PDB file of C-alpha atoms in Angstrom:
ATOM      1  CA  UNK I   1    -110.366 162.185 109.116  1.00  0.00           C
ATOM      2  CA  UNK I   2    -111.138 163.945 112.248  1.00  0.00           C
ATOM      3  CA  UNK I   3    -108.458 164.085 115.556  1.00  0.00           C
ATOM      4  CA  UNK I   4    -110.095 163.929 118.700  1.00  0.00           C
ATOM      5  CA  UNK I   5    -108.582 165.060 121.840  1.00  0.00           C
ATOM      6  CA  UNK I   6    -108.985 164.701 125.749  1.00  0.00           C
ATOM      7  CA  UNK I   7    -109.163 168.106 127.290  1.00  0.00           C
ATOM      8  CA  UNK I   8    -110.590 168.766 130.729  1.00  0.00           C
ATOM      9  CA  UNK I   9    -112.349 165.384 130.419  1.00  0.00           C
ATOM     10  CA  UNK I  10    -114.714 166.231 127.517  1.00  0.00           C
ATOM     11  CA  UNK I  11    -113.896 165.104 124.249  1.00  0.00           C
ATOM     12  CA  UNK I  12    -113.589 167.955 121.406  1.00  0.00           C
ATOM     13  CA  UNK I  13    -113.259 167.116 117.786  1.00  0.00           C
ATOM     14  CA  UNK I  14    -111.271 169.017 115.365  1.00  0.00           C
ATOM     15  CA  UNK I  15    -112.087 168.209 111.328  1.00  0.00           C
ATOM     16  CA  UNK I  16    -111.083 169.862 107.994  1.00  0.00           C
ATOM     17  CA  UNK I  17    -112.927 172.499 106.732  1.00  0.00           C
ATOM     18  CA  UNK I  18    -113.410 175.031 104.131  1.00  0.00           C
ATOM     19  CA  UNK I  19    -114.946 178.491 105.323  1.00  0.00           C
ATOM     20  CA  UNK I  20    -114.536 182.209 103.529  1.00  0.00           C
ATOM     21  CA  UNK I  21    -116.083 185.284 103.961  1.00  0.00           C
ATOM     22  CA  UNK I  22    -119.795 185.397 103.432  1.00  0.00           C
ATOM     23  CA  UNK I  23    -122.993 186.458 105.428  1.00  0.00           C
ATOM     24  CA  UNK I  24    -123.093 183.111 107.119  1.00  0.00           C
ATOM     25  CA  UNK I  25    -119.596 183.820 109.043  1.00  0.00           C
ATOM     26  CA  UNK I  26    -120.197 187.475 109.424  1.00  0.00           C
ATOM     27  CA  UNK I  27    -121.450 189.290 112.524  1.00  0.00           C
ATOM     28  CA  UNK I  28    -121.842 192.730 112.104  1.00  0.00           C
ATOM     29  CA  UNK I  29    -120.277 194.272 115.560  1.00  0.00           C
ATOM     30  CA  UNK I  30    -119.684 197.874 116.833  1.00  0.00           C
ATOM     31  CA  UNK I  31    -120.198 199.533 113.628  1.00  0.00           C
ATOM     32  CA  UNK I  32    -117.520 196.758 111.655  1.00  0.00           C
ATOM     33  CA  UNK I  33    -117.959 193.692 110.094  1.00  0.00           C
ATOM     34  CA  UNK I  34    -116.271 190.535 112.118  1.00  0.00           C
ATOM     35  CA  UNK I  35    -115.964 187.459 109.894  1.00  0.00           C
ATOM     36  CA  UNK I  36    -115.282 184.078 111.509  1.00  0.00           C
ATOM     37  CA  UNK I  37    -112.877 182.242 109.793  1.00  0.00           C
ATOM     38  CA  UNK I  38    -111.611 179.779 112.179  1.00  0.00           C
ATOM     39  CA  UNK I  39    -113.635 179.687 115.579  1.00  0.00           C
ATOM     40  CA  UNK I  40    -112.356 178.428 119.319  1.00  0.00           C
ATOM     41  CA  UNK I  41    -115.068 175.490 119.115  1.00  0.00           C
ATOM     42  CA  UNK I  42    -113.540 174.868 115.520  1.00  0.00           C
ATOM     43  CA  UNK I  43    -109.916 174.103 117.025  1.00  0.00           C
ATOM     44  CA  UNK I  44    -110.673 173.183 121.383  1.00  0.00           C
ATOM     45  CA  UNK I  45    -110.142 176.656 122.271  1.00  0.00           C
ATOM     46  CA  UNK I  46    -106.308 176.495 120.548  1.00  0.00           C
ATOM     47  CA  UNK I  47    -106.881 179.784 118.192  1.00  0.00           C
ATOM     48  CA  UNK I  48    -109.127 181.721 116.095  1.00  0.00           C
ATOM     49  CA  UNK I  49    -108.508 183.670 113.186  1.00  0.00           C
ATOM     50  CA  UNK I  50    -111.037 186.594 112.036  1.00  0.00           C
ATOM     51  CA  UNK I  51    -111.279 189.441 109.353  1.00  0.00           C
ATOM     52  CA  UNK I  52    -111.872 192.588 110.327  1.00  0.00           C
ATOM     53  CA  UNK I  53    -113.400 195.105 108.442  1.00  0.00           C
ATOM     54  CA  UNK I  54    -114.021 199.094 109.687  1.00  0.00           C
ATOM     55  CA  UNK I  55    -113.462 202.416 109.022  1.00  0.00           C
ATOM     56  CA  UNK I  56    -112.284 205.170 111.372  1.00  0.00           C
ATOM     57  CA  UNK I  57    -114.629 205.945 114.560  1.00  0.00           C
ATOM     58  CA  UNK I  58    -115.361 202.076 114.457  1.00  0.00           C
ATOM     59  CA  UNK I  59    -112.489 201.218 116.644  1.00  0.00           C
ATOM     60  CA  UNK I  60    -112.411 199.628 120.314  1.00  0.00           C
ATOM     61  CA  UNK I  61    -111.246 201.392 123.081  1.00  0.00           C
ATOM     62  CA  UNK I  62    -107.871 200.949 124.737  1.00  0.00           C
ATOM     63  CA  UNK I  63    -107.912 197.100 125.922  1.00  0.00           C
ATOM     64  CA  UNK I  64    -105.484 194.238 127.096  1.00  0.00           C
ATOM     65  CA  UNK I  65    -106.399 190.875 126.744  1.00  0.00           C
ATOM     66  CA  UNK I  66    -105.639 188.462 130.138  1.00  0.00           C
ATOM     67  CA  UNK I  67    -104.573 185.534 128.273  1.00  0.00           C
ATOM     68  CA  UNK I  68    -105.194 185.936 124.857  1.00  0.00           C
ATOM     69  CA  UNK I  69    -101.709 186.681 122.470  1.00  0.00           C
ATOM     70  CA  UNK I  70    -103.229 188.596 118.970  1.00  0.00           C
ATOM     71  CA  UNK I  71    -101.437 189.249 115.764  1.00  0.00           C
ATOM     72  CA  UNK I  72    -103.032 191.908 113.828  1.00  0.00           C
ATOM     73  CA  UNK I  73    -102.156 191.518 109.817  1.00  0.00           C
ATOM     74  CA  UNK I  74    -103.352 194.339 107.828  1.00  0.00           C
ATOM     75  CA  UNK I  75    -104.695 193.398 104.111  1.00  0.00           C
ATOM     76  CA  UNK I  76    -106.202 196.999 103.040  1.00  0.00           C
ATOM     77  CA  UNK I  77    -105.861 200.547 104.679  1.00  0.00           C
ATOM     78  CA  UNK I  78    -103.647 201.293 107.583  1.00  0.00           C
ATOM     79  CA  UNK I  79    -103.341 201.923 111.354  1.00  0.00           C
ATOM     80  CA  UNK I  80    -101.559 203.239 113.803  1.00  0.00           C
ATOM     81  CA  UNK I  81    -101.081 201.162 117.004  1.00  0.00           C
ATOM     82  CA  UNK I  82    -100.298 202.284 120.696  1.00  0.00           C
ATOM     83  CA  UNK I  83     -98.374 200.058 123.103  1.00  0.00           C
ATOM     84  CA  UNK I  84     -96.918 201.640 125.929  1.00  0.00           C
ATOM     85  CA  UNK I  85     -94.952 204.774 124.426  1.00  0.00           C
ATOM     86  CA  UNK I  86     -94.413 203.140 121.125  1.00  0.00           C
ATOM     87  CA  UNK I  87     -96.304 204.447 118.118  1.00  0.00           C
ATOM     88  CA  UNK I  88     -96.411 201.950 115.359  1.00  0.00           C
ATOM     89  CA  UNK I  89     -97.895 202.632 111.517  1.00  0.00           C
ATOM     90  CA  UNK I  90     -99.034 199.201 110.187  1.00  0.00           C
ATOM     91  CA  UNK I  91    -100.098 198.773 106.425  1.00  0.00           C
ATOM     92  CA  UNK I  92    -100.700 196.252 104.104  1.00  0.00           C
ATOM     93  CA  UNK I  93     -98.530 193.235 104.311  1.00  0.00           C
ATOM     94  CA  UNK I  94     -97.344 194.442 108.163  1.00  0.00           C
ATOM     95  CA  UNK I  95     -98.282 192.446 110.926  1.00  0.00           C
ATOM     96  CA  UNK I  96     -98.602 193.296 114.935  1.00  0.00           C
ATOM     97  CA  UNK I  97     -97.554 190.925 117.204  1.00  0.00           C
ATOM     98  CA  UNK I  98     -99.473 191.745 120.312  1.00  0.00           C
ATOM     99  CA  UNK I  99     -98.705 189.553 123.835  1.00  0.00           C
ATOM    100  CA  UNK I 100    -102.020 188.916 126.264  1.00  0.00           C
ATOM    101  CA  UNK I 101    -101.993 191.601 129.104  1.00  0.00           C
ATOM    102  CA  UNK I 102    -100.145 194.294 126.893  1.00  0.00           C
ATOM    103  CA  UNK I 103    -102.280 197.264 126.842  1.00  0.00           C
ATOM    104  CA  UNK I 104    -103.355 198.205 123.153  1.00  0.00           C
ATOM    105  CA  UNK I 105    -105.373 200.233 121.052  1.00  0.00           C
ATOM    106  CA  UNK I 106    -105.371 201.724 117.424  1.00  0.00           C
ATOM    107  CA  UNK I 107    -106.667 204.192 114.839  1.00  0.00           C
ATOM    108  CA  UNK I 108    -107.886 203.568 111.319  1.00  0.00           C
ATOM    109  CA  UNK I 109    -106.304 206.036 109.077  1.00  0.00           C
ATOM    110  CA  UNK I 110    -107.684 205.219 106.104  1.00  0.00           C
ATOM    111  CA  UNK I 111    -111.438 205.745 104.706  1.00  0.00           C
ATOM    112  CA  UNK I 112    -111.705 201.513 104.989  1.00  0.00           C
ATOM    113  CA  UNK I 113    -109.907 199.029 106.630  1.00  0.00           C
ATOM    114  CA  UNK I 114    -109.337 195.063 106.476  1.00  0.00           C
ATOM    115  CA  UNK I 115    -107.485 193.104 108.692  1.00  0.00           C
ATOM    116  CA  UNK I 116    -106.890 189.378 110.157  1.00  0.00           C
ATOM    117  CA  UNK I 117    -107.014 188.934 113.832  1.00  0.00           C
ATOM    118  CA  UNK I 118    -105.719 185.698 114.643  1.00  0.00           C
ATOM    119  CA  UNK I 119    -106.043 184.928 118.920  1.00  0.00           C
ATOM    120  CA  UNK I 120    -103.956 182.267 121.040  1.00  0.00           C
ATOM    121  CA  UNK I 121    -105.620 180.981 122.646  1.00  0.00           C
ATOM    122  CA  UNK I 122    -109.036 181.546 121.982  1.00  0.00           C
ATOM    123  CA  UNK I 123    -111.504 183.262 123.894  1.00  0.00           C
ATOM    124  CA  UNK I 124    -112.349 186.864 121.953  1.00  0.00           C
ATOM    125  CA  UNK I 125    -114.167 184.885 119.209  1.00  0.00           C
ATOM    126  CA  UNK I 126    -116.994 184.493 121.480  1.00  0.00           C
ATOM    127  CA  UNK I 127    -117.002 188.270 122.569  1.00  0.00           C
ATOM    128  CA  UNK I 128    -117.052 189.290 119.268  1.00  0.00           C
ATOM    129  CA  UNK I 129    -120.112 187.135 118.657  1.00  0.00           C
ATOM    130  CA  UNK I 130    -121.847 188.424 122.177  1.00  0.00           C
ATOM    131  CA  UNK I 131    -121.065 191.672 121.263  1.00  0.00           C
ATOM    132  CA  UNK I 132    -122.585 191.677 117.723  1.00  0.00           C
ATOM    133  CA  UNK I 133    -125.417 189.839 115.952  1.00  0.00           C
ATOM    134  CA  UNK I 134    -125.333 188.370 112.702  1.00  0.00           C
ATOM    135  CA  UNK I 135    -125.076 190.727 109.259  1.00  0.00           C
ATOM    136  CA  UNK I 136    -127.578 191.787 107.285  1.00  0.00           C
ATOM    137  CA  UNK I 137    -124.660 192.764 104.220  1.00  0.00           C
ATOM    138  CA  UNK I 138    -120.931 192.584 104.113  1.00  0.00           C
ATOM    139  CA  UNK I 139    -121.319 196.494 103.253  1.00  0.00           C
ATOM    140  CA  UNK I 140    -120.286 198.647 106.480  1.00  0.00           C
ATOM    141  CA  UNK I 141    -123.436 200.938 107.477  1.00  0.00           C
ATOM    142  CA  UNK I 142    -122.980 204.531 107.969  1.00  0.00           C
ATOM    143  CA  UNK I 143    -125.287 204.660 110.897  1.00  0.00           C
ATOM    144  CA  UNK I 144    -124.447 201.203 112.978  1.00  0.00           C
ATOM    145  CA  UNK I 145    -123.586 201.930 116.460  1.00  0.00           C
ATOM    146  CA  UNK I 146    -119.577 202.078 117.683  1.00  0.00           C
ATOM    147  CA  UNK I 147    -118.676 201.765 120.371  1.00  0.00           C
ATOM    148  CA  UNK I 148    -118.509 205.609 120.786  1.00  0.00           C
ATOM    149  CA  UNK I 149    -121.765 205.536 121.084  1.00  0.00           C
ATOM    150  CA  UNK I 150    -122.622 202.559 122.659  1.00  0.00           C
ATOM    151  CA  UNK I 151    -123.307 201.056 126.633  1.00  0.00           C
ATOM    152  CA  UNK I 152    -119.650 200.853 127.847  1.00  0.00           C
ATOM    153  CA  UNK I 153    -120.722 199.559 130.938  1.00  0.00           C
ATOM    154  CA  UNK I 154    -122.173 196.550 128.819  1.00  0.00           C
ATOM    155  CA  UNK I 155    -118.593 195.997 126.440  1.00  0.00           C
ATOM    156  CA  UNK I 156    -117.049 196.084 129.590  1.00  0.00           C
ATOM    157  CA  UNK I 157    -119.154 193.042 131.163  1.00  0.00           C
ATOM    158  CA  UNK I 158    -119.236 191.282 128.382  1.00  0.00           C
ATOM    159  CA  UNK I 159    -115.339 191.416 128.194  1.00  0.00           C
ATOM    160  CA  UNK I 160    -114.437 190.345 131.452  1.00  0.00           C
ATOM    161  CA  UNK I 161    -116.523 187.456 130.461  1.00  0.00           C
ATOM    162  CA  UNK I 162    -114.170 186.955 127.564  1.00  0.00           C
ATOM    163  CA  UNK I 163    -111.050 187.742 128.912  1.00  0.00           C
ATOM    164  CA  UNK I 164    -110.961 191.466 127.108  1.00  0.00           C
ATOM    165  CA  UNK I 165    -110.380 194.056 129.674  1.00  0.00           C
ATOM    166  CA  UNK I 166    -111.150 197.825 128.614  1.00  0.00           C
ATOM    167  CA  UNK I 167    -108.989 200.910 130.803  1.00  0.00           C
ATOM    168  CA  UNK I 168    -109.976 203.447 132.268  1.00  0.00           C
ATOM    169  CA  UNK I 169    -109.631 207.524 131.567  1.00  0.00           C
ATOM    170  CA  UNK I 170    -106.475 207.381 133.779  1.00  0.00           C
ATOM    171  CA  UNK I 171    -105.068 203.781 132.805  1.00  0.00           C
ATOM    172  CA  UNK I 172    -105.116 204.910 129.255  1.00  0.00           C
ATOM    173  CA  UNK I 173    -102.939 208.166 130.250  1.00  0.00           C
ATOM    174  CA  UNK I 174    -100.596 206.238 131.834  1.00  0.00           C
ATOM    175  CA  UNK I 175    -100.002 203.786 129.616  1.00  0.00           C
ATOM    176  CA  UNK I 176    -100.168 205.828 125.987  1.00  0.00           C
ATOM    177  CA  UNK I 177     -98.924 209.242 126.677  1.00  0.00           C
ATOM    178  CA  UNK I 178     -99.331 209.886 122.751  1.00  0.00           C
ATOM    179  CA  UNK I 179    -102.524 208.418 122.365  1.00  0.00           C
ATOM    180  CA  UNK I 180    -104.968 211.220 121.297  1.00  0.00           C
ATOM    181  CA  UNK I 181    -108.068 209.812 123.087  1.00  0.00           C
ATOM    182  CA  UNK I 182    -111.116 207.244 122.323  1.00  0.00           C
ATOM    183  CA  UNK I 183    -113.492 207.925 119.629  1.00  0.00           C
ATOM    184  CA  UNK I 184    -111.646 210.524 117.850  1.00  0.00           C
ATOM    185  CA  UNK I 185    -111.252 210.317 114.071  1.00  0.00           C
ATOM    186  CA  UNK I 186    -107.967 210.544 112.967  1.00  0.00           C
ATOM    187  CA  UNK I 187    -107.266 210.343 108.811  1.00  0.00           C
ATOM    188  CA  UNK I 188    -104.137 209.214 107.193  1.00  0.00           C
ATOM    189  CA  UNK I 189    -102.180 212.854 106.945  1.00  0.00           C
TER     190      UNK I 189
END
């Protein structure tokens, strides 16, 4: 049975399905592997839910999201979040309950990394799929580009699109005085 619903005068249909992790849903993005699991067109832009898997050096740069709230679930490995002054170790089992336009960023402390990203509403899905292209394995590579490496000027454009909005060299000072900086590698002690 499918629900349909009136939303900004277009009609969007929402119907049972069954999706897991395979090449078909994967993108391979910024050196990770971004599964789609439940997709913004899937529910009329309600939520999304993804799986996440990286290692350290793979992760984003300090961000907020403008409308966006994101819970972060860990499955395998473990990070440690910044918001504000707060430094937060999050393991398997833990989840992150992150509010849109709370700056955030992490580090992967452990040699690999799953998680579930779940977004309300929806609108990173689609960056994730501008920003990557689809895999070619659900093995990370050891020489993808991150987003060390990468065009920020071009993350940054494509996020404003999405609603993802990357901070600058001062912002991030401000707002994590214990964060150790973008693009360094920091290993479970």
């Amino acid at each position: 049975m499918n629900l349909q619903t009136e939303k900004n005068s277009e009609t969007i249909v929402q119907a049972n399905y069954k999706r897991r992790t395979d090449l078909e849903s994967t993108y391979a993005y910024m050196g990770s592997l971004m599964t789609f699991l439940v997709e913004g067109r899937d529910t009329g832009g309600q939520s999304a839910l993804m799986e996440y898997r990286a290692k350290p050096g793979n992760e984003p740069p300090p961000h907020w999201h403008e409308v966006e709230d994101e819970t972060l679930c860990v499955l395998e490995g473990e990070m440690e979040a910044y918001l504000s002054d707060q430094v937060l170790r999050i393991g398997p089992g833990e989840i992150l309950f992150i509010p849109h336009g709370e700056p955030h960023a992490w580090y992967i402390l452990s040699p690999s990394f799953r998680m579930l990203i779940m977004a309300t509403p929806a609108r990173m899905d689609g960056y994730f799929r501008q920003m990557g292209q689809p895999a070619e394995t659900l093995e990370l590579s050891d020489d993808a580009v991150t987003y060390a490496m990468s065009d920020a000027q071009h993350a940054i454009d494509v996020g404003a699109k999405h609603g993802t909005r990357f901070m600058t060299p001062e912002q991030i000072k401000r707002a994590f005085p214990k964060y150790a900086g973008f693009g360094v590698k920091k290993l479970n002690p």
